[in-house]
């Protein structure tokens, strides 16, 4: 079946669809996110019910942990850097290959929505720091204090025990990355984070970098990442996974190969990376270096958390 015909046939669908393409069963919509993020997936699913668009879904999902003061890895309540300042990275990519991102953004609750505004309202892909903040304010976002008492206390405790030295720390960190197939089977992805806890001031990780933390190509599917961003950056993990799927690997095989690229070259025992991939057939995969990486899947309106397979047992 020609893709155009497929799109035409599915345009009218607003709810769950199962379609035959080239004799393969395609289930969508579908939402996949890193870690235990049921509320984010449920918000993404609600959004799909309203607009049907994967892009709206991944944005709606990302906004949940961004506003959650108890999520210490993302947005409001996120742990600060070594200087006690919360700095945020986020990116978003749609099915047409459009992308937007913000890095080193401060005092804005929803960096994912600023990233989307960068994508839709500017000729650029990335805005950083003060410039990103100015742009956000010009778009009506409000300046807010994102450092909660809980995060401030954790930082104060960390200062007592840690040496203030300029190296990457590897404290556990649970960034949210999301992938979705919308009601037309189109792919979008998003990622948002406060970055590594107690990182050096100015450090930017993989999360705002298209091709590293998120990549989508509507001919193939998408991928997203979590973990120590430096290694996702050095291997351009999400782009790699999408290219591996383009060349015939299924999502699980592609995630495993991307992890193996890291394992072969780096001292992988000291850090965690987790990848998720979703192809246009609605098949998905998840793989990490260390055990303990979980992911959240919503299919047919049901949200469940699963443990990913890992290289280290
Ligand atoms: N990837 C994020 C970063 O390096 C952190 C994480 O996934 O927990 O900033």
PDB file of C-alpha atoms and ligand atoms in Angstrom:
ATOM      1  CA  UNK A   1       0.000   0.000   0.000  1.00  0.00           C
ATOM      2  CA  UNK A   2       1.315   3.437  -0.877  1.00  0.00           C
ATOM      3  CA  UNK A   3       2.092   5.676   2.085  1.00  0.00           C
ATOM      4  CA  UNK A   4      -0.130   8.406   0.738  1.00  0.00           C
ATOM      5  CA  UNK A   5      -3.063   6.039   0.545  1.00  0.00           C
ATOM      6  CA  UNK A   6      -2.322   4.881   4.047  1.00  0.00           C
ATOM      7  CA  UNK A   7      -2.343   8.440   5.354  1.00  0.00           C
ATOM      8  CA  UNK A   8      -5.546   9.224   3.527  1.00  0.00           C
ATOM      9  CA  UNK A   9      -7.254   6.189   4.942  1.00  0.00           C
ATOM     10  CA  UNK A  10      -6.241   6.984   8.458  1.00  0.00           C
ATOM     11  CA  UNK A  11      -6.842  10.741   8.435  1.00  0.00           C
ATOM     12  CA  UNK A  12     -10.370  10.328   9.669  1.00  0.00           C
ATOM     13  CA  UNK A  13      -9.400   8.139  12.588  1.00  0.00           C
ATOM     14  CA  UNK A  14      -9.371   9.818  15.942  1.00  0.00           C
ATOM     15  CA  UNK A  15      -9.159   6.935  18.380  1.00  0.00           C
ATOM     16  CA  UNK A  16      -7.163   3.737  18.584  1.00  0.00           C
ATOM     17  CA  UNK A  17      -6.390   2.324  15.187  1.00  0.00           C
ATOM     18  CA  UNK A  18      -5.127  -0.971  13.910  1.00  0.00           C
ATOM     19  CA  UNK A  19      -4.169  -0.777  10.268  1.00  0.00           C
ATOM     20  CA  UNK A  20      -2.665  -3.240   7.840  1.00  0.00           C
ATOM     21  CA  UNK A  21       0.343  -1.915   5.939  1.00  0.00           C
ATOM     22  CA  UNK A  22       2.033  -4.402   3.679  1.00  0.00           C
ATOM     23  CA  UNK A  23       0.393  -7.196   5.649  1.00  0.00           C
ATOM     24  CA  UNK A  24       1.895  -5.934   8.894  1.00  0.00           C
ATOM     25  CA  UNK A  25      -0.312  -4.944  11.805  1.00  0.00           C
ATOM     26  CA  UNK A  26       0.314  -1.420  12.995  1.00  0.00           C
ATOM     27  CA  UNK A  27      -1.017  -0.348  16.348  1.00  0.00           C
ATOM     28  CA  UNK A  28      -1.272   3.285  17.191  1.00  0.00           C
ATOM     29  CA  UNK A  29      -1.449   5.569  18.940  1.00  0.00           C
ATOM     30  CA  UNK A  30       1.258   4.487  21.310  1.00  0.00           C
ATOM     31  CA  UNK A  31       3.265   6.368  23.937  1.00  0.00           C
ATOM     32  CA  UNK A  32       6.608   5.309  25.344  1.00  0.00           C
ATOM     33  CA  UNK A  33       8.619   7.117  27.994  1.00  0.00           C
ATOM     34  CA  UNK A  34      11.776   6.565  29.986  1.00  0.00           C
ATOM     35  CA  UNK A  35      11.559   5.433  33.616  1.00  0.00           C
ATOM     36  CA  UNK A  36       8.423   5.198  35.704  1.00  0.00           C
ATOM     37  CA  UNK A  37       6.335   7.982  34.250  1.00  0.00           C
ATOM     38  CA  UNK A  38       2.745   6.769  34.257  1.00  0.00           C
ATOM     39  CA  UNK A  39       1.257  10.218  34.851  1.00  0.00           C
ATOM     40  CA  UNK A  40       3.215  11.631  31.933  1.00  0.00           C
ATOM     41  CA  UNK A  41       2.025   8.831  29.660  1.00  0.00           C
ATOM     42  CA  UNK A  42      -1.561   9.293  30.796  1.00  0.00           C
ATOM     43  CA  UNK A  43      -1.352  13.019  30.014  1.00  0.00           C
ATOM     44  CA  UNK A  44       0.095  12.182  26.601  1.00  0.00           C
ATOM     45  CA  UNK A  45      -2.754   9.750  26.000  1.00  0.00           C
ATOM     46  CA  UNK A  46      -5.368  12.328  27.031  1.00  0.00           C
ATOM     47  CA  UNK A  47      -3.776  14.739  24.597  1.00  0.00           C
ATOM     48  CA  UNK A  48      -3.981  12.132  21.816  1.00  0.00           C
ATOM     49  CA  UNK A  49      -7.678  11.781  22.504  1.00  0.00           C
ATOM     50  CA  UNK A  50      -8.073  15.532  22.006  1.00  0.00           C
ATOM     51  CA  UNK A  51      -5.860  16.345  19.020  1.00  0.00           C
ATOM     52  CA  UNK A  52      -4.563  12.981  17.878  1.00  0.00           C
ATOM     53  CA  UNK A  53      -1.149  14.496  17.240  1.00  0.00           C
ATOM     54  CA  UNK A  54       2.007  12.816  18.518  1.00  0.00           C
ATOM     55  CA  UNK A  55       3.733  16.179  18.900  1.00  0.00           C
ATOM     56  CA  UNK A  56       1.039  17.448  21.290  1.00  0.00           C
ATOM     57  CA  UNK A  57       1.214  14.156  23.173  1.00  0.00           C
ATOM     58  CA  UNK A  58       4.945  14.195  23.842  1.00  0.00           C
ATOM     59  CA  UNK A  59       4.785  17.827  24.910  1.00  0.00           C
ATOM     60  CA  UNK A  60       1.832  17.166  27.247  1.00  0.00           C
ATOM     61  CA  UNK A  61       3.663  14.184  28.727  1.00  0.00           C
ATOM     62  CA  UNK A  62       6.895  16.088  29.306  1.00  0.00           C
ATOM     63  CA  UNK A  63       5.048  18.875  31.107  1.00  0.00           C
ATOM     64  CA  UNK A  64       3.982  16.506  33.910  1.00  0.00           C
ATOM     65  CA  UNK A  65       7.396  15.891  35.540  1.00  0.00           C
ATOM     66  CA  UNK A  66       8.413  19.457  34.670  1.00  0.00           C
ATOM     67  CA  UNK A  67       5.729  20.753  37.052  1.00  0.00           C
ATOM     68  CA  UNK A  68       6.195  18.038  39.681  1.00  0.00           C
ATOM     69  CA  UNK A  69       8.177  19.308  42.704  1.00  0.00           C
ATOM     70  CA  UNK A  70       8.874  15.710  43.738  1.00  0.00           C
ATOM     71  CA  UNK A  71      10.608  14.830  40.497  1.00  0.00           C
ATOM     72  CA  UNK A  72      14.196  15.813  41.238  1.00  0.00           C
ATOM     73  CA  UNK A  73      15.471  15.273  37.677  1.00  0.00           C
ATOM     74  CA  UNK A  74      13.209  17.534  35.677  1.00  0.00           C
ATOM     75  CA  UNK A  75      11.982  21.149  35.802  1.00  0.00           C
ATOM     76  CA  UNK A  76      10.479  22.446  39.061  1.00  0.00           C
ATOM     77  CA  UNK A  77      12.067  20.547  41.955  1.00  0.00           C
ATOM     78  CA  UNK A  78      15.004  19.438  39.804  1.00  0.00           C
ATOM     79  CA  UNK A  79      18.323  19.245  41.634  1.00  0.00           C
ATOM     80  CA  UNK A  80      20.499  22.284  40.995  1.00  0.00           C
ATOM     81  CA  UNK A  81      24.049  22.484  39.684  1.00  0.00           C
ATOM     82  CA  UNK A  82      27.134  22.807  41.914  1.00  0.00           C
ATOM     83  CA  UNK A  83      26.378  26.488  42.419  1.00  0.00           C
ATOM     84  CA  UNK A  84      22.813  25.815  43.581  1.00  0.00           C
ATOM     85  CA  UNK A  85      21.210  26.988  40.339  1.00  0.00           C
ATOM     86  CA  UNK A  86      18.580  24.931  38.482  1.00  0.00           C
ATOM     87  CA  UNK A  87      19.393  24.901  34.759  1.00  0.00           C
ATOM     88  CA  UNK A  88      17.195  23.110  32.246  1.00  0.00           C
ATOM     89  CA  UNK A  89      17.646  21.398  28.877  1.00  0.00           C
ATOM     90  CA  UNK A  90      14.869  20.189  26.568  1.00  0.00           C
ATOM     91  CA  UNK A  91      14.176  19.318  22.963  1.00  0.00           C
ATOM     92  CA  UNK A  92      11.285  18.272  20.762  1.00  0.00           C
ATOM     93  CA  UNK A  93      11.037  16.875  17.232  1.00  0.00           C
ATOM     94  CA  UNK A  94       8.027  16.308  15.009  1.00  0.00           C
ATOM     95  CA  UNK A  95       7.160  13.990  12.156  1.00  0.00           C
ATOM     96  CA  UNK A  96       8.134  16.536   9.524  1.00  0.00           C
ATOM     97  CA  UNK A  97      11.705  16.732  10.763  1.00  0.00           C
ATOM     98  CA  UNK A  98      11.165  20.042  12.549  1.00  0.00           C
ATOM     99  CA  UNK A  99      13.062  20.413  15.808  1.00  0.00           C
ATOM    100  CA  UNK A 100      13.393  22.886  18.657  1.00  0.00           C
ATOM    101  CA  UNK A 101      15.498  22.991  21.759  1.00  0.00           C
ATOM    102  CA  UNK A 102      16.561  25.042  24.755  1.00  0.00           C
ATOM    103  CA  UNK A 103      19.739  24.655  26.765  1.00  0.00           C
ATOM    104  CA  UNK A 104      20.868  26.133  30.061  1.00  0.00           C
ATOM    105  CA  UNK A 105      17.454  27.716  30.561  1.00  0.00           C
ATOM    106  CA  UNK A 106      16.653  29.066  34.033  1.00  0.00           C
ATOM    107  CA  UNK A 107      13.473  29.961  35.936  1.00  0.00           C
ATOM    108  CA  UNK A 108      10.989  28.635  33.396  1.00  0.00           C
ATOM    109  CA  UNK A 109       8.713  25.794  34.493  1.00  0.00           C
ATOM    110  CA  UNK A 110       8.110  24.271  31.056  1.00  0.00           C
ATOM    111  CA  UNK A 111      11.241  24.183  28.932  1.00  0.00           C
ATOM    112  CA  UNK A 112       9.619  21.632  26.597  1.00  0.00           C
ATOM    113  CA  UNK A 113       7.005  24.199  25.582  1.00  0.00           C
ATOM    114  CA  UNK A 114       9.713  26.815  25.054  1.00  0.00           C
ATOM    115  CA  UNK A 115      11.550  24.271  22.861  1.00  0.00           C
ATOM    116  CA  UNK A 116       8.361  23.805  20.862  1.00  0.00           C
ATOM    117  CA  UNK A 117       8.016  27.573  20.496  1.00  0.00           C
ATOM    118  CA  UNK A 118      11.631  27.758  19.269  1.00  0.00           C
ATOM    119  CA  UNK A 119      10.703  25.137  16.680  1.00  0.00           C
ATOM    120  CA  UNK A 120       7.475  26.771  15.576  1.00  0.00           C
ATOM    121  CA  UNK A 121       8.157  30.485  15.966  1.00  0.00           C
ATOM    122  CA  UNK A 122      11.821  31.051  15.178  1.00  0.00           C
ATOM    123  CA  UNK A 123      14.073  30.181  12.247  1.00  0.00           C
ATOM    124  CA  UNK A 124      16.414  28.402  14.696  1.00  0.00           C
ATOM    125  CA  UNK A 125      16.687  25.014  16.364  1.00  0.00           C
ATOM    126  CA  UNK A 126      18.456  25.852  19.638  1.00  0.00           C
ATOM    127  CA  UNK A 127      18.312  28.790  22.008  1.00  0.00           C
ATOM    128  CA  UNK A 128      20.531  28.906  25.050  1.00  0.00           C
ATOM    129  CA  UNK A 129      20.756  30.564  28.473  1.00  0.00           C
ATOM    130  CA  UNK A 130      19.810  34.203  28.715  1.00  0.00           C
ATOM    131  CA  UNK A 131      18.672  34.294  25.078  1.00  0.00           C
ATOM    132  CA  UNK A 132      16.372  31.334  25.636  1.00  0.00           C
ATOM    133  CA  UNK A 133      14.974  33.024  28.748  1.00  0.00           C
ATOM    134  CA  UNK A 134      14.353  36.310  26.902  1.00  0.00           C
ATOM    135  CA  UNK A 135      12.592  34.402  24.142  1.00  0.00           C
ATOM    136  CA  UNK A 136      10.483  32.478  26.665  1.00  0.00           C
ATOM    137  CA  UNK A 137       9.415  35.704  28.375  1.00  0.00           C
ATOM    138  CA  UNK A 138       8.552  37.246  25.007  1.00  0.00           C
ATOM    139  CA  UNK A 139       6.252  34.253  24.407  1.00  0.00           C
ATOM    140  CA  UNK A 140       4.376  34.795  27.670  1.00  0.00           C
ATOM    141  CA  UNK A 141       6.160  32.239  29.863  1.00  0.00           C
ATOM    142  CA  UNK A 142       6.540  33.393  33.472  1.00  0.00           C
ATOM    143  CA  UNK A 143       9.765  33.620  35.444  1.00  0.00           C
ATOM    144  CA  UNK A 144       9.585  31.383  38.528  1.00  0.00           C
ATOM    145  CA  UNK A 145      11.835  30.062  41.256  1.00  0.00           C
ATOM    146  CA  UNK A 146      12.327  26.372  40.478  1.00  0.00           C
ATOM    147  CA  UNK A 147      14.592  25.512  43.422  1.00  0.00           C
ATOM    148  CA  UNK A 148      12.393  23.783  46.007  1.00  0.00           C
ATOM    149  CA  UNK A 149      13.347  23.481  49.686  1.00  0.00           C
ATOM    150  CA  UNK A 150      13.838  19.751  49.178  1.00  0.00           C
ATOM    151  CA  UNK A 151      16.270  20.256  46.274  1.00  0.00           C
ATOM    152  CA  UNK A 152      18.094  23.020  48.135  1.00  0.00           C
ATOM    153  CA  UNK A 153      18.549  20.733  51.150  1.00  0.00           C
ATOM    154  CA  UNK A 154      19.865  17.919  48.959  1.00  0.00           C
ATOM    155  CA  UNK A 155      22.373  20.345  47.427  1.00  0.00           C
ATOM    156  CA  UNK A 156      23.468  21.555  50.857  1.00  0.00           C
ATOM    157  CA  UNK A 157      23.974  17.940  51.970  1.00  0.00           C
ATOM    158  CA  UNK A 158      25.914  17.178  48.787  1.00  0.00           C
ATOM    159  CA  UNK A 159      28.198  20.163  49.409  1.00  0.00           C
ATOM    160  CA  UNK A 160      29.140  18.801  52.839  1.00  0.00           C
ATOM    161  CA  UNK A 161      30.321  15.478  51.466  1.00  0.00           C
ATOM    162  CA  UNK A 162      31.500  16.183  47.910  1.00  0.00           C
ATOM    163  CA  UNK A 163      34.626  17.851  46.708  1.00  0.00           C
ATOM    164  CA  UNK A 164      33.864  20.808  44.498  1.00  0.00           C
ATOM    165  CA  UNK A 165      36.013  19.580  41.672  1.00  0.00           C
ATOM    166  CA  UNK A 166      35.435  20.002  37.959  1.00  0.00           C
ATOM    167  CA  UNK A 167      34.582  16.491  36.872  1.00  0.00           C
ATOM    168  CA  UNK A 168      31.384  14.879  35.781  1.00  0.00           C
ATOM    169  CA  UNK A 169      29.462  13.293  38.585  1.00  0.00           C
ATOM    170  CA  UNK A 170      27.334  10.246  37.947  1.00  0.00           C
ATOM    171  CA  UNK A 171      24.628  10.566  40.560  1.00  0.00           C
ATOM    172  CA  UNK A 172      21.516   8.710  39.508  1.00  0.00           C
ATOM    173  CA  UNK A 173      19.278  10.790  37.344  1.00  0.00           C
ATOM    174  CA  UNK A 174      15.959  10.076  35.693  1.00  0.00           C
ATOM    175  CA  UNK A 175      15.347  12.384  32.771  1.00  0.00           C
ATOM    176  CA  UNK A 176      12.141  11.894  30.834  1.00  0.00           C
ATOM    177  CA  UNK A 177      12.331  11.071  27.138  1.00  0.00           C
ATOM    178  CA  UNK A 178       9.105  10.370  25.253  1.00  0.00           C
ATOM    179  CA  UNK A 179       8.214   8.889  21.892  1.00  0.00           C
ATOM    180  CA  UNK A 180       4.726   8.686  20.428  1.00  0.00           C
ATOM    181  CA  UNK A 181       2.925   7.533  17.334  1.00  0.00           C
ATOM    182  CA  UNK A 182      -0.123   9.733  16.827  1.00  0.00           C
ATOM    183  CA  UNK A 183      -3.519   8.863  15.393  1.00  0.00           C
ATOM    184  CA  UNK A 184      -2.144   9.041  11.863  1.00  0.00           C
ATOM    185  CA  UNK A 185       0.779   6.840  12.809  1.00  0.00           C
ATOM    186  CA  UNK A 186       3.175   9.795  12.719  1.00  0.00           C
ATOM    187  CA  UNK A 187       6.182   9.874  15.057  1.00  0.00           C
ATOM    188  CA  UNK A 188       7.326  12.610  17.458  1.00  0.00           C
ATOM    189  CA  UNK A 189       9.719  12.730  20.390  1.00  0.00           C
ATOM    190  CA  UNK A 190      10.683  14.941  23.325  1.00  0.00           C
ATOM    191  CA  UNK A 191      13.104  15.088  26.202  1.00  0.00           C
ATOM    192  CA  UNK A 192      13.319  17.380  29.231  1.00  0.00           C
ATOM    193  CA  UNK A 193      15.682  17.479  32.203  1.00  0.00           C
ATOM    194  CA  UNK A 194      17.401  19.511  34.861  1.00  0.00           C
ATOM    195  CA  UNK A 195      20.528  17.587  33.841  1.00  0.00           C
ATOM    196  CA  UNK A 196      22.910  15.832  36.158  1.00  0.00           C
ATOM    197  CA  UNK A 197      22.504  16.724  39.793  1.00  0.00           C
ATOM    198  CA  UNK A 198      25.259  19.083  41.009  1.00  0.00           C
ATOM    199  CA  UNK A 199      26.829  19.346  37.568  1.00  0.00           C
ATOM    200  CA  UNK A 200      29.292  22.123  36.761  1.00  0.00           C
ATOM    201  CA  UNK A 201      27.574  25.441  36.154  1.00  0.00           C
ATOM    202  CA  UNK A 202      27.118  25.765  32.394  1.00  0.00           C
ATOM    203  CA  UNK A 203      27.180  22.042  31.712  1.00  0.00           C
ATOM    204  CA  UNK A 204      24.825  21.009  28.922  1.00  0.00           C
ATOM    205  CA  UNK A 205      24.051  17.327  28.437  1.00  0.00           C
ATOM    206  CA  UNK A 206      22.508  15.308  25.646  1.00  0.00           C
ATOM    207  CA  UNK A 207      18.907  16.240  26.440  1.00  0.00           C
ATOM    208  CA  UNK A 208      18.665  19.365  24.252  1.00  0.00           C
ATOM    209  CA  UNK A 209      20.681  17.884  21.384  1.00  0.00           C
ATOM    210  CA  UNK A 210      18.697  16.558  18.452  1.00  0.00           C
ATOM    211  CA  UNK A 211      20.223  13.243  17.393  1.00  0.00           C
ATOM    212  CA  UNK A 212      21.612  12.608  20.871  1.00  0.00           C
ATOM    213  CA  UNK A 213      18.667  12.512  23.321  1.00  0.00           C
ATOM    214  CA  UNK A 214      15.928  12.409  20.689  1.00  0.00           C
ATOM    215  CA  UNK A 215      15.677  11.722  16.997  1.00  0.00           C
ATOM    216  CA  UNK A 216      12.655  11.041  14.810  1.00  0.00           C
ATOM    217  CA  UNK A 217      12.287  10.289  11.143  1.00  0.00           C
ATOM    218  CA  UNK A 218       8.788   9.617   9.926  1.00  0.00           C
ATOM    219  CA  UNK A 219      10.043   7.108   7.352  1.00  0.00           C
ATOM    220  CA  UNK A 220      11.524   4.965  10.118  1.00  0.00           C
ATOM    221  CA  UNK A 221      10.580   5.811  13.719  1.00  0.00           C
ATOM    222  CA  UNK A 222      12.235   7.461  16.688  1.00  0.00           C
ATOM    223  CA  UNK A 223      14.564   6.980  19.614  1.00  0.00           C
ATOM    224  CA  UNK A 224      15.285   8.683  22.925  1.00  0.00           C
ATOM    225  CA  UNK A 225      17.875   8.435  25.659  1.00  0.00           C
ATOM    226  CA  UNK A 226      18.503   8.810  29.356  1.00  0.00           C
ATOM    227  CA  UNK A 227      21.583   8.439  31.520  1.00  0.00           C
ATOM    228  CA  UNK A 228      24.991  10.057  31.564  1.00  0.00           C
ATOM    229  CA  UNK A 229      24.525  12.446  28.664  1.00  0.00           C
ATOM    230  CA  UNK A 230      28.194  12.827  27.832  1.00  0.00           C
ATOM    231  CA  UNK A 231      28.241   9.291  26.388  1.00  0.00           C
ATOM    232  CA  UNK A 232      25.005   9.748  24.490  1.00  0.00           C
ATOM    233  CA  UNK A 233      26.555  12.880  22.988  1.00  0.00           C
ATOM    234  CA  UNK A 234      29.810  11.154  22.068  1.00  0.00           C
ATOM    235  CA  UNK A 235      27.949   8.413  20.220  1.00  0.00           C
ATOM    236  CA  UNK A 236      24.925  10.397  18.965  1.00  0.00           C
ATOM    237  CA  UNK A 237      22.772   7.556  20.261  1.00  0.00           C
ATOM    238  CA  UNK A 238      19.261   8.425  19.097  1.00  0.00           C
ATOM    239  CA  UNK A 239      20.341   9.273  15.567  1.00  0.00           C
ATOM    240  CA  UNK A 240      22.339   6.058  15.486  1.00  0.00           C
ATOM    241  CA  UNK A 241      19.338   3.992  16.577  1.00  0.00           C
ATOM    242  CA  UNK A 242      17.080   5.493  13.926  1.00  0.00           C
ATOM    243  CA  UNK A 243      19.718   4.832  11.251  1.00  0.00           C
ATOM    244  CA  UNK A 244      20.115   1.252  12.453  1.00  0.00           C
ATOM    245  CA  UNK A 245      16.345   0.787  12.176  1.00  0.00           C
ATOM    246  CA  UNK A 246      16.418   2.331   8.701  1.00  0.00           C
ATOM    247  CA  UNK A 247      18.951  -0.308   7.762  1.00  0.00           C
ATOM    248  CA  UNK A 248      16.785  -3.163   8.911  1.00  0.00           C
ATOM    249  CA  UNK A 249      17.255  -3.634  12.650  1.00  0.00           C
ATOM    250  CA  UNK A 250      14.157  -3.837  14.806  1.00  0.00           C
ATOM    251  CA  UNK A 251      13.919  -1.342  17.702  1.00  0.00           C
ATOM    252  CA  UNK A 252      15.287  -3.779  20.274  1.00  0.00           C
ATOM    253  CA  UNK A 253      18.283  -4.734  18.128  1.00  0.00           C
ATOM    254  CA  UNK A 254      18.973  -1.075  17.350  1.00  0.00           C
ATOM    255  CA  UNK A 255      18.967  -0.094  21.051  1.00  0.00           C
ATOM    256  CA  UNK A 256      21.281  -3.000  21.861  1.00  0.00           C
ATOM    257  CA  UNK A 257      23.735  -2.071  19.125  1.00  0.00           C
ATOM    258  CA  UNK A 258      23.813   1.573  20.283  1.00  0.00           C
ATOM    259  CA  UNK A 259      24.583   0.427  23.836  1.00  0.00           C
ATOM    260  CA  UNK A 260      27.310  -1.894  22.522  1.00  0.00           C
ATOM    261  CA  UNK A 261      29.014   1.036  20.784  1.00  0.00           C
ATOM    262  CA  UNK A 262      29.392   2.624  24.227  1.00  0.00           C
ATOM    263  CA  UNK A 263      30.356  -0.600  25.976  1.00  0.00           C
ATOM    264  CA  UNK A 264      33.136  -1.254  23.442  1.00  0.00           C
ATOM    265  CA  UNK A 265      34.794   2.136  23.788  1.00  0.00           C
ATOM    266  CA  UNK A 266      34.208   3.466  27.272  1.00  0.00           C
ATOM    267  CA  UNK A 267      34.445   2.521  30.917  1.00  0.00           C
ATOM    268  CA  UNK A 268      30.796   1.552  30.944  1.00  0.00           C
ATOM    269  CA  UNK A 269      30.832  -0.019  34.428  1.00  0.00           C
ATOM    270  CA  UNK A 270      30.738   3.426  35.980  1.00  0.00           C
ATOM    271  CA  UNK A 271      27.621   4.876  34.436  1.00  0.00           C
ATOM    272  CA  UNK A 272      24.140   4.189  33.116  1.00  0.00           C
ATOM    273  CA  UNK A 273      22.635   4.823  29.686  1.00  0.00           C
ATOM    274  CA  UNK A 274      19.155   3.727  28.659  1.00  0.00           C
ATOM    275  CA  UNK A 275      17.629   3.875  25.184  1.00  0.00           C
ATOM    276  CA  UNK A 276      14.081   3.532  23.898  1.00  0.00           C
ATOM    277  CA  UNK A 277      13.111   3.088  20.269  1.00  0.00           C
ATOM    278  CA  UNK A 278       9.782   2.966  18.476  1.00  0.00           C
ATOM    279  CA  UNK A 279       9.304   2.223  14.800  1.00  0.00           C
ATOM    280  CA  UNK A 280       6.484   3.103  12.458  1.00  0.00           C
ATOM    281  CA  UNK A 281       4.979  -0.347  12.838  1.00  0.00           C
ATOM    282  CA  UNK A 282       4.448   0.349  16.537  1.00  0.00           C
ATOM    283  CA  UNK A 283       7.222  -2.052  17.536  1.00  0.00           C
ATOM    284  CA  UNK A 284       9.378  -0.830  20.377  1.00  0.00           C
ATOM    285  CA  UNK A 285      12.597  -1.709  22.138  1.00  0.00           C
ATOM    286  CA  UNK A 286      14.496  -0.742  25.297  1.00  0.00           C
ATOM    287  CA  UNK A 287      18.023  -1.465  26.451  1.00  0.00           C
ATOM    288  CA  UNK A 288      20.456  -0.102  29.007  1.00  0.00           C
ATOM    289  CA  UNK A 289      23.991  -0.672  30.230  1.00  0.00           C
ATOM    290  CA  UNK A 290      23.169  -1.287  33.894  1.00  0.00           C
ATOM    291  CA  UNK A 291      20.114  -3.148  35.131  1.00  0.00           C
ATOM    292  CA  UNK A 292      17.322  -1.112  36.667  1.00  0.00           C
ATOM    293  CA  UNK A 293      16.266   0.938  33.660  1.00  0.00           C
ATOM    294  CA  UNK A 294      12.493   0.980  33.425  1.00  0.00           C
ATOM    295  CA  UNK A 295      10.180   2.422  30.819  1.00  0.00           C
ATOM    296  CA  UNK A 296       6.481   3.239  30.611  1.00  0.00           C
ATOM    297  CA  UNK A 297       4.263   2.148  27.749  1.00  0.00           C
ATOM    298  CA  UNK A 298       0.719   3.208  26.915  1.00  0.00           C
ATOM    299  CA  UNK A 299      -1.160   1.143  24.373  1.00  0.00           C
ATOM    300  CA  UNK A 300      -4.913   0.880  23.914  1.00  0.00           C
ATOM    301  CA  UNK A 301      -5.313   3.341  26.784  1.00  0.00           C
ATOM    302  CA  UNK A 302      -3.511   1.088  29.262  1.00  0.00           C
ATOM    303  CA  UNK A 303      -0.302   2.309  30.909  1.00  0.00           C
ATOM    304  CA  UNK A 304       2.266  -0.124  32.267  1.00  0.00           C
ATOM    305  CA  UNK A 305       5.825   0.067  33.539  1.00  0.00           C
ATOM    306  CA  UNK A 306       8.389  -2.493  32.370  1.00  0.00           C
ATOM    307  CA  UNK A 307      11.970  -3.290  33.238  1.00  0.00           C
ATOM    308  CA  UNK A 308      14.268  -2.994  30.229  1.00  0.00           C
ATOM    309  CA  UNK A 309      16.807  -5.659  29.291  1.00  0.00           C
ATOM    310  CA  UNK A 310      20.354  -4.626  30.117  1.00  0.00           C
ATOM    311  CA  UNK A 311      23.955  -5.425  29.181  1.00  0.00           C
ATOM    312  CA  UNK A 312      25.046  -5.846  32.814  1.00  0.00           C
ATOM    313  CA  UNK A 313      22.898  -8.330  34.700  1.00  0.00           C
TER     314      UNK A 313
HETATM  315  N1  LIG B   1      20.752  12.575  30.154  1.00  0.00           N
HETATM  316  C1  LIG B   1      20.637  13.545  31.190  1.00  0.00           C
HETATM  317  C2  LIG B   1      21.828  14.438  31.160  1.00  0.00           C
HETATM  318  O1  LIG B   1      22.919  13.967  30.938  1.00  0.00           O
HETATM  319  C3  LIG B   1      20.509  12.975  32.541  1.00  0.00           C
HETATM  320  C4  LIG B   1      19.584  11.807  32.699  1.00  0.00           C
HETATM  321  O2  LIG B   1      19.142  11.195  31.769  1.00  0.00           O
HETATM  322  O3  LIG B   1      19.261  11.456  33.810  1.00  0.00           O
HETATM  323  O4  LIG B   1      21.670  15.601  31.441  1.00  0.00           O
END
